[in-house]
């Protein structure tokens, strides 16, 4: 097979490029485009041989696109217009403009790319931007399949439920039976794990079921919604317990850095006092973590799990009767857990970035978290690329 010419739009730190490499499809990225200076520095640092265009997509003419003669487009348009917590500006959000511009270009290209892969947040599937995409694809005669997939489907202990679309120009056919429904697992025969039936309890949380029940499932009775400790209900604890006992998902420990001075990653006292009750706490032997987003490391709520590094104390013990204690006592009790943030390298590991991926020295830790939070799971995309091209 001749190497495919790939256009990587909204390239960020190159998650798509790593996925492409991981897929082993013979391909060359002929241009990567992004406006973010910090992201571009990281991209260049790791892909010095790739042509990186530090410009807006709306600034690229039809003629420039034609000259690239690309066979494949990989893109993750800005997701803020579609996030559940965002304002959902959708197509009226100025950040959607470049995407609509590209959709307008697509039918007018001298030669349609054979393959398209798009990644976005959950929420995109109900947007008008998605409708515009589907309209354009149909107009151009593409066959396509939509997905909502989380890395847990591949046995990776990290939830990152994302929307994906893969499209193929006719007359080529997909190697699996497509459906107008959004697929929530990979099509069968490609992974035994992925063909497991969805479990409605985990669906919202993970996008796919994590296999069998744990050996000692916690029974959730009628009081499933009652807070047990922290702000967690019996139902939350039952789900976590089940995830941690699901042998088809790896333990976090294989993604952790070994010897290092982690002191800069310890949660500061102020954060502990104010937010401990809201944090998702995991141990190295857990088989789950929540999605790491761009605010990780400074905003605590809902931006990613934190790691308990001293395992002599049970979480329940550290949180016992906290509201009866003075701040000093509270801090003493919570500090027993030695909670720390995951390092950027560990997040990169969970996202499936290879060991040789690194940041330039001048990229601050905060910037690293931000860039990784905007990126994607390279293993999930690699799997979709194989499905697309097969
Ligand atoms: N997949 C990427 C991240 C995508 S996040 C990765 O692996 O890192 C969306 C990216 O789109 C951001 O890096 C942002 O800088 C870029 N972007 C947003 N609007 C753009 C525009 N109009 N033209 C070019 N790039 C844009």
Short mmCIF file of C-alpha atoms and ligand atoms in Angstrom, two decimals, residues 8-18 33-37 39-40 43 53-60 75-80 94-95 97-99 119 353 371-372 374-376, ligand 1:
data_model
loop_
_atom_site.label_atom_id
_atom_site.label_comp_id
_atom_site.label_asym_id
_atom_site.label_seq_id
_atom_site.Cartn_x
_atom_site.Cartn_y
_atom_site.Cartn_z
CA UNK A 8 -4.04 16.89 10.49
CA UNK A 9 -6.32 19.81 11.36
CA UNK A 10 -6.42 21.30 14.90
CA UNK A 11 -3.26 19.32 15.54
CA UNK A 12 -2.56 20.48 19.14
CA UNK A 13 0.22 18.33 20.56
CA UNK A 14 -0.24 15.66 17.90
CA UNK A 15 -2.56 13.08 19.46
CA UNK A 16 -3.87 12.21 15.98
CA UNK A 17 -0.33 11.87 14.64
CA UNK A 18 0.53 9.41 17.43
CA UNK A 33 -2.49 23.04 11.32
CA UNK A 34 -3.01 24.81 14.65
CA UNK A 35 -3.03 28.39 15.94
CA UNK A 36 -1.91 27.67 19.48
CA UNK A 37 1.73 28.70 19.93
CA UNK A 39 0.82 23.47 21.40
CA UNK A 40 2.79 24.10 18.22
CA UNK A 43 4.28 19.43 18.21
CA UNK A 53 1.25 25.52 9.62
CA UNK A 54 0.81 27.92 12.52
CA UNK A 55 -2.28 29.57 11.09
CA UNK A 56 -6.05 29.52 11.27
CA UNK A 57 -7.91 27.01 9.15
CA UNK A 58 -10.13 29.80 7.79
CA UNK A 59 -6.93 31.37 6.48
CA UNK A 60 -6.18 28.43 4.18
CA UNK A 75 -9.45 16.55 13.01
CA UNK A 76 -10.56 17.48 16.50
CA UNK A 77 -12.34 20.83 16.18
CA UNK A 78 -12.59 22.98 19.34
CA UNK A 79 -15.03 21.28 21.67
CA UNK A 80 -16.04 24.16 23.97
CA UNK A 94 -17.13 31.82 16.78
CA UNK A 95 -14.96 28.78 17.56
CA UNK A 97 -16.42 28.99 12.26
CA UNK A 98 -13.26 27.23 11.07
CA UNK A 99 -15.02 23.88 11.08
CA UNK A 119 -13.09 13.54 17.31
CA UNK A 353 1.28 8.61 24.00
CA UNK A 371 -2.52 20.63 26.46
CA UNK A 372 -2.95 17.00 27.52
CA UNK A 374 -7.36 19.01 25.22
CA UNK A 375 -5.84 16.00 23.53
CA UNK A 376 -7.19 12.51 22.91
N1 LIG B 1 -6.19 16.73 18.89
C1 LIG B 1 -5.37 17.77 19.42
C2 LIG B 1 -6.11 18.80 20.25
C3 LIG B 1 -7.28 19.46 19.62
S1 LIG B 1 -7.93 20.73 20.65
C4 LIG B 1 -4.26 17.14 20.28
O1 LIG B 1 -4.05 15.95 20.24
O2 LIG B 1 -3.61 17.87 21.03
C5 LIG B 1 -8.39 21.90 19.42
C6 LIG B 1 -7.21 22.64 18.82
O3 LIG B 1 -7.71 23.47 17.77
C7 LIG B 1 -6.48 23.58 19.77
O4 LIG B 1 -5.12 23.21 19.80
C8 LIG B 1 -6.66 24.96 19.15
O5 LIG B 1 -5.50 25.77 19.26
C9 LIG B 1 -6.94 24.64 17.70
N2 LIG B 1 -7.75 25.63 16.97
C10 LIG B 1 -8.89 26.20 17.41
N3 LIG B 1 -9.40 27.01 16.46
C11 LIG B 1 -8.56 26.94 15.39
C12 LIG B 1 -8.54 27.55 14.10
N4 LIG B 1 -9.51 28.38 13.75
N5 LIG B 1 -7.54 27.26 13.27
C13 LIG B 1 -6.55 26.42 13.64
N6 LIG B 1 -6.51 25.81 14.85
C14 LIG B 1 -7.50 26.08 15.71
#
